[in-house]
Short mmCIF file of C-alpha atoms in Angstrom, two decimals:
data_model
loop_
_atom_site.label_atom_id
_atom_site.label_comp_id
_atom_site.label_asym_id
_atom_site.label_seq_id
_atom_site.Cartn_x
_atom_site.Cartn_y
_atom_site.Cartn_z
CA MET Y 9 0.00 -0.01 0.00
CA ALA Y 10 2.85 2.34 0.82
CA LYS Y 11 4.52 1.51 -2.47
CA GLN Y 12 1.34 2.34 -4.38
CA THR Y 13 1.04 5.64 -2.60
CA GLU Y 14 4.64 6.53 -3.55
CA ALA Y 15 3.92 5.56 -7.17
CA ASP Y 16 0.80 7.73 -7.25
CA SER Y 17 2.79 10.60 -5.78
CA ALA Y 18 5.48 10.20 -8.37
CA ALA Y 19 2.90 10.02 -11.17
CA GLY Y 20 1.20 13.08 -9.82
CA GLY Y 21 4.53 14.95 -9.64
CA PHE Y 22 5.10 14.74 -13.40
CA PRO Y 23 2.12 16.97 -14.38
CA ASP Y 24 3.12 19.36 -11.61
CA SER Y 25 6.58 19.66 -13.16
CA LEU Y 26 5.05 20.35 -16.57
CA SER Y 27 2.80 22.98 -15.05
CA LEU Y 28 5.73 24.70 -13.36
CA ALA Y 29 7.73 24.66 -16.59
CA ALA Y 30 4.75 26.17 -18.48
CA GLN Y 31 4.35 28.89 -15.85
CA THR Y 32 8.08 29.70 -15.99
CA HIS Y 33 7.99 29.86 -19.79
CA GLY Y 34 4.93 32.07 -19.65
CA ARG Y 35 6.60 34.50 -17.28
CA TYR Y 36 9.66 34.55 -19.50
CA ARG Y 37 7.57 35.37 -22.55
CA LYS Y 38 5.81 38.17 -20.67
CA ARG Y 39 9.17 39.63 -19.64
CA ARG Y 40 10.39 39.49 -23.27
CA ARG Y 41 7.21 41.18 -24.51
CA ARG Y 42 7.55 43.94 -21.89
CA PHE Y 43 11.21 44.34 -22.83
CA ALA Y 44 10.37 44.60 -26.55
CA ALA Y 45 7.57 47.07 -25.80
CA ALA Y 46 9.95 49.19 -23.69
CA VAL Y 47 12.52 49.20 -26.50
CA SER Y 48 9.92 50.25 -29.09
CA LEU Y 49 8.56 52.96 -26.78
CA THR Y 50 12.01 54.34 -26.11
CA GLN Y 51 12.80 54.39 -29.84
CA ILE Y 52 9.58 56.29 -30.55
CA ILE Y 53 10.24 58.79 -27.76
CA ILE Y 54 13.80 59.43 -29.03
CA LEU Y 55 12.50 59.95 -32.58
CA LEU Y 56 9.71 62.29 -31.50
CA ALA Y 57 12.06 64.26 -29.26
CA PHE Y 58 14.58 64.66 -32.09
CA VAL Y 59 11.88 65.80 -34.54
CA ALA Y 60 10.40 68.24 -31.98
CA LEU Y 61 13.81 69.68 -31.14
CA TRP Y 62 14.63 70.01 -34.86
CA GLU Y 63 11.29 71.75 -35.48
CA VAL Y 64 11.79 74.19 -32.57
CA ALA Y 65 15.39 74.90 -33.63
CA GLY Y 66 14.19 75.70 -37.15
CA ARG Y 67 11.26 77.84 -36.07
CA PHE Y 68 13.37 79.93 -33.71
CA LYS Y 69 16.31 80.11 -36.15
CA TRP Y 70 18.70 78.29 -33.83
CA ILE Y 71 19.95 76.52 -36.94
CA ASP Y 72 20.46 77.67 -40.49
CA VAL Y 73 17.09 76.85 -42.10
CA LEU Y 74 18.52 77.24 -45.60
CA LEU Y 75 20.91 74.33 -44.95
CA PHE Y 76 19.00 72.10 -42.50
CA SER Y 77 15.34 73.05 -43.11
CA TYR Y 78 12.93 71.66 -40.47
CA PRO Y 79 10.40 68.77 -40.27
CA SER Y 80 7.13 70.63 -41.06
CA LYS Y 81 8.70 72.24 -44.12
CA ILE Y 82 10.08 68.90 -45.28
CA TRP Y 83 6.69 67.25 -44.76
CA THR Y 84 5.01 70.00 -46.80
CA GLN Y 85 7.52 69.37 -49.62
CA ILE Y 86 6.80 65.60 -49.57
CA VAL Y 87 3.03 66.04 -49.54
CA GLN Y 88 3.26 68.55 -52.40
CA ASP Y 89 5.50 66.26 -54.49
CA PHE Y 90 3.18 63.28 -54.03
CA ALA Y 91 0.08 65.37 -54.63
CA ASN Y 92 1.25 66.81 -57.94
CA GLY Y 93 2.79 63.46 -58.98
CA SER Y 94 6.27 64.81 -59.61
CA ILE Y 95 7.90 62.35 -57.23
CA TRP Y 96 6.53 59.14 -58.78
CA PRO Y 97 8.86 58.88 -61.83
CA HIS Y 98 11.91 59.49 -59.58
CA LEU Y 99 10.75 57.06 -56.91
CA GLY Y 100 9.80 54.36 -59.46
CA MET Y 101 13.14 54.62 -61.26
CA THR Y 102 15.23 54.46 -58.07
CA VAL Y 103 13.24 51.54 -56.59
CA GLY Y 104 13.38 49.64 -59.93
CA GLU Y 105 17.15 50.07 -60.17
CA THR Y 106 17.58 49.02 -56.54
CA VAL Y 107 15.45 45.89 -56.86
CA VAL Y 108 17.24 44.80 -60.05
CA GLY Y 109 20.67 45.46 -58.54
CA PHE Y 110 19.72 43.72 -55.31
CA PHE Y 111 18.34 40.63 -57.03
CA LEU Y 112 21.12 40.26 -59.61
CA GLY Y 113 23.83 40.97 -57.06
CA THR Y 114 22.54 38.29 -54.73
CA VAL Y 115 22.11 35.67 -57.42
CA LEU Y 116 25.39 36.37 -59.26
CA GLY Y 117 27.36 36.66 -56.03
CA THR Y 118 25.99 33.33 -54.76
CA LEU Y 119 26.72 31.56 -58.05
CA LEU Y 120 30.26 32.93 -58.08
CA ALA Y 121 30.78 31.69 -54.50
CA VAL Y 122 29.58 28.24 -55.56
CA MET Y 123 32.01 28.19 -58.48
CA ILE Y 124 34.91 29.24 -56.25
CA TRP Y 125 34.06 26.60 -53.66
CA TRP Y 126 33.70 23.92 -56.36
CA SER Y 127 37.13 24.57 -57.88
CA GLU Y 128 40.13 25.01 -55.61
CA PHE Y 129 42.13 26.10 -58.66
CA LEU Y 130 39.64 28.89 -59.38
CA ALA Y 131 39.63 29.89 -55.71
CA ARG Y 132 43.41 30.26 -55.69
CA VAL Y 133 43.37 32.22 -58.91
CA LEU Y 134 40.58 34.64 -57.97
CA ASP Y 135 41.57 35.21 -54.32
CA PRO Y 136 43.98 38.17 -54.83
CA TYR Y 137 41.67 39.76 -57.40
CA MET Y 138 38.72 39.57 -55.05
CA VAL Y 139 40.73 41.18 -52.26
CA VAL Y 140 41.84 44.01 -54.52
CA PHE Y 141 38.43 44.58 -56.00
CA ASN Y 142 36.79 44.57 -52.57
CA SER Y 143 39.21 47.22 -51.30
CA MET Y 144 38.80 49.40 -54.39
CA PRO Y 145 36.41 52.41 -54.01
CA LYS Y 146 33.49 51.51 -56.24
CA VAL Y 147 32.68 55.15 -56.94
CA ALA Y 148 35.90 55.29 -59.00
CA LEU Y 149 34.41 52.64 -61.34
CA GLY Y 150 31.31 54.72 -62.06
CA PRO Y 151 32.81 56.72 -64.95
CA LEU Y 152 34.02 53.46 -66.56
CA PHE Y 153 30.51 52.01 -66.46
CA ILE Y 154 29.07 55.22 -67.91
CA VAL Y 155 31.51 55.12 -70.80
CA GLY Y 156 31.00 51.37 -71.31
CA PHE Y 157 27.24 51.14 -70.97
CA GLY Y 158 26.15 54.69 -71.66
CA PRO Y 159 24.44 57.12 -69.28
CA GLY Y 160 21.30 55.37 -68.05
CA PHE Y 161 19.73 52.40 -66.30
CA THR Y 162 22.38 49.86 -67.28
CA ALA Y 163 25.31 51.94 -65.97
CA ILE Y 164 23.58 52.49 -62.62
CA VAL Y 165 22.77 48.80 -62.25
CA ALA Y 166 26.37 47.95 -63.13
CA THR Y 167 27.60 50.34 -60.41
CA THR Y 168 25.28 48.60 -57.96
CA LEU Y 169 26.48 45.14 -58.98
CA SER Y 170 30.09 46.19 -58.45
CA ILE Y 171 29.19 46.55 -54.76
CA THR Y 172 26.66 43.79 -54.15
CA VAL Y 173 28.29 40.95 -56.09
CA ILE Y 174 31.66 41.07 -54.33
CA ILE Y 175 30.06 41.37 -50.84
CA THR Y 176 27.73 38.46 -51.51
CA THR Y 177 30.54 36.33 -52.92
CA LEU Y 178 32.81 36.85 -49.93
CA VAL Y 179 30.12 36.25 -47.33
CA VAL Y 180 28.64 33.14 -48.96
CA TYR Y 181 32.01 31.65 -49.83
CA ASN Y 182 33.23 32.09 -46.24
CA SER Y 183 30.05 30.41 -45.00
CA PHE Y 184 30.82 27.47 -47.27
CA ARG Y 185 34.29 27.15 -45.86
CA GLU Y 186 33.11 27.32 -42.26
CA VAL Y 187 30.85 24.28 -42.55
CA ASP Y 188 31.93 21.54 -40.12
CA PRO Y 189 34.39 19.33 -42.10
CA ASN Y 190 33.28 16.25 -40.15
CA TYR Y 191 29.92 16.34 -41.97
CA VAL Y 192 31.79 16.42 -45.30
CA LYS Y 193 33.94 13.47 -44.21
CA VAL Y 194 30.87 11.41 -43.35
CA VAL Y 195 29.36 11.91 -46.81
CA ARG Y 196 32.70 11.06 -48.46
CA VAL Y 197 32.99 7.89 -46.42
CA PHE Y 198 29.69 6.72 -47.87
CA GLY Y 199 30.91 7.52 -51.39
CA GLY Y 200 29.20 10.89 -51.88
CA SER Y 201 30.42 12.95 -54.82
CA LYS Y 202 31.16 16.67 -54.62
CA SER Y 203 27.75 17.52 -55.94
CA VAL Y 204 26.17 15.33 -53.26
CA ILE Y 205 28.31 16.98 -50.57
CA PHE Y 206 27.26 20.43 -51.76
CA ARG Y 207 23.58 19.50 -52.02
CA THR Y 208 23.27 17.65 -48.74
CA VAL Y 209 25.82 19.37 -46.49
CA ILE Y 210 27.28 22.67 -47.71
CA LEU Y 211 24.15 24.36 -49.03
CA PRO Y 212 21.79 23.45 -46.16
CA ALA Y 213 24.37 24.50 -43.55
CA SER Y 214 25.07 27.83 -45.37
CA PHE Y 215 21.45 28.66 -46.18
CA PRO Y 216 21.02 30.93 -43.13
CA ALA Y 217 24.14 32.90 -44.15
CA ILE Y 218 22.83 33.20 -47.72
CA VAL Y 219 19.49 34.49 -46.51
CA SER Y 220 21.21 36.90 -44.10
CA THR Y 221 23.21 38.26 -47.04
CA LEU Y 222 19.95 39.61 -48.41
CA LYS Y 223 19.80 42.10 -45.54
CA VAL Y 224 23.35 43.29 -46.24
CA ASN Y 225 22.59 43.65 -49.94
CA VAL Y 226 19.58 45.91 -49.28
CA GLY Y 227 21.87 48.63 -47.96
CA MET Y 228 24.56 47.93 -50.53
CA ALA Y 229 22.08 48.12 -53.40
CA TRP Y 230 20.79 51.49 -52.26
CA VAL Y 231 24.31 52.83 -51.94
CA GLY Y 232 25.21 51.67 -55.46
CA VAL Y 233 22.05 53.12 -56.99
CA ILE Y 234 22.32 56.51 -55.32
CA VAL Y 235 26.00 56.79 -56.23
CA GLY Y 236 25.16 55.88 -59.82
CA GLU Y 237 22.38 58.44 -59.94
CA PHE Y 238 24.73 61.06 -58.55
CA LEU Y 239 27.06 60.48 -61.50
CA VAL Y 240 24.77 60.10 -64.46
CA SER Y 241 20.99 59.97 -63.90
CA LYS Y 242 18.45 62.53 -64.95
CA VAL Y 243 15.65 60.75 -63.10
CA GLY Y 244 15.67 59.30 -59.61
CA LEU Y 245 15.93 60.25 -55.95
CA GLY Y 246 19.70 60.56 -56.25
CA TYR Y 247 19.18 63.05 -59.07
CA LEU Y 248 16.78 65.04 -56.90
CA ILE Y 249 19.43 65.26 -54.18
CA ILE Y 250 22.06 66.56 -56.61
CA TYR Y 251 19.52 68.93 -58.20
CA GLY Y 252 18.53 70.24 -54.78
CA PHE Y 253 22.15 71.02 -53.95
CA GLN Y 254 22.63 72.80 -57.28
CA VAL Y 255 19.63 75.12 -56.78
CA PHE Y 256 20.15 75.48 -53.00
CA ASN Y 257 16.80 73.82 -52.28
CA PHE Y 258 17.91 71.86 -49.24
CA THR Y 259 14.31 71.10 -48.29
CA LEU Y 260 14.12 69.01 -51.47
CA VAL Y 261 17.39 67.33 -50.49
CA MET Y 262 16.08 66.47 -47.01
CA SER Y 263 12.72 65.26 -48.33
CA SER Y 264 14.48 62.99 -50.84
CA LEU Y 265 16.69 61.57 -48.12
CA LEU Y 266 13.64 60.93 -45.93
CA ILE Y 267 11.86 59.11 -48.74
CA ILE Y 268 14.97 57.00 -49.34
CA ALA Y 269 15.16 56.15 -45.63
CA VAL Y 270 11.48 55.12 -45.50
CA VAL Y 271 11.55 53.03 -48.68
CA ALA Y 272 14.88 51.36 -47.76
CA THR Y 273 13.46 50.53 -44.31
CA LEU Y 274 10.36 48.93 -45.83
CA MET Y 275 12.52 46.96 -48.22
CA TYR Y 276 14.71 45.81 -45.29
CA LYS Y 277 11.66 44.80 -43.26
CA ALA Y 278 10.37 42.77 -46.23
CA VAL Y 279 13.69 40.93 -46.43
CA VAL Y 280 13.63 40.28 -42.67
CA PHE Y 281 10.10 38.87 -43.00
CA LEU Y 282 11.25 36.64 -45.88
CA GLU Y 283 14.24 35.52 -43.85
CA ARG Y 284 12.06 34.44 -40.94
CA LYS Y 285 9.68 32.55 -43.23
CA LEU Y 286 12.49 30.70 -44.99
CA LEU Y 287 14.48 29.86 -41.86
CA ARG Y 288 11.33 28.65 -40.12
CA ARG Y 289 10.98 25.99 -42.82
CA LEU Y 290 14.47 24.63 -42.28
#
């Protein structure tokens, strides 16, 4: 009878343990939610305080309004540009160039990383060139692209690719090299070819790094497009910035920068959402 009582007590203790674990996990999730809410609230407060201080400084002439403008004036410029439709061709052109440069840079950079991993000879040959090209200021290549492809969409995309391809190649190739060699040895022991090793070991292990490269390429693509538009474009947000400087309309400059920041943030958030979806399926 005593033994049965002890067994019942032990059996009853297991659900109690599960309940305690669930309660602990619930408290942990609540703390994380409160922490995330506190972070978001602090970020909003800092942003609002900065905008308010900037507005007050502009209204009371504490800063040079000609150079720095102020938020309400910038907002009026943005609303006016969207209302009369003048901003749409510039926004469409810049976003189109960025998306093309982002997509091609990621794809071509990943394919080049695969080729370098596949051939040790090619890796040895290209290694010094990749180091030199990565250290070279890409802005210096802009005039060459303009002469080679003509002033327009192709030259700007080429400028963007000069940044995104090399970054993608280096990041993805290094992720290939950092895969645990023991996994590769296991596949080789069972007679797996190089294609099998890549398909079953290298690519799955490096997939998170490849997806994370998308986030890096968002910023790199925007840098390449804006630099290209600075050099050659007659349409685009980069062109509006240069034009604003030329005519001393710094409100136009600030409004263009704000639009770039908003669109780039939305694009980055979309990539983060895609990353979570893809990694969740792994």
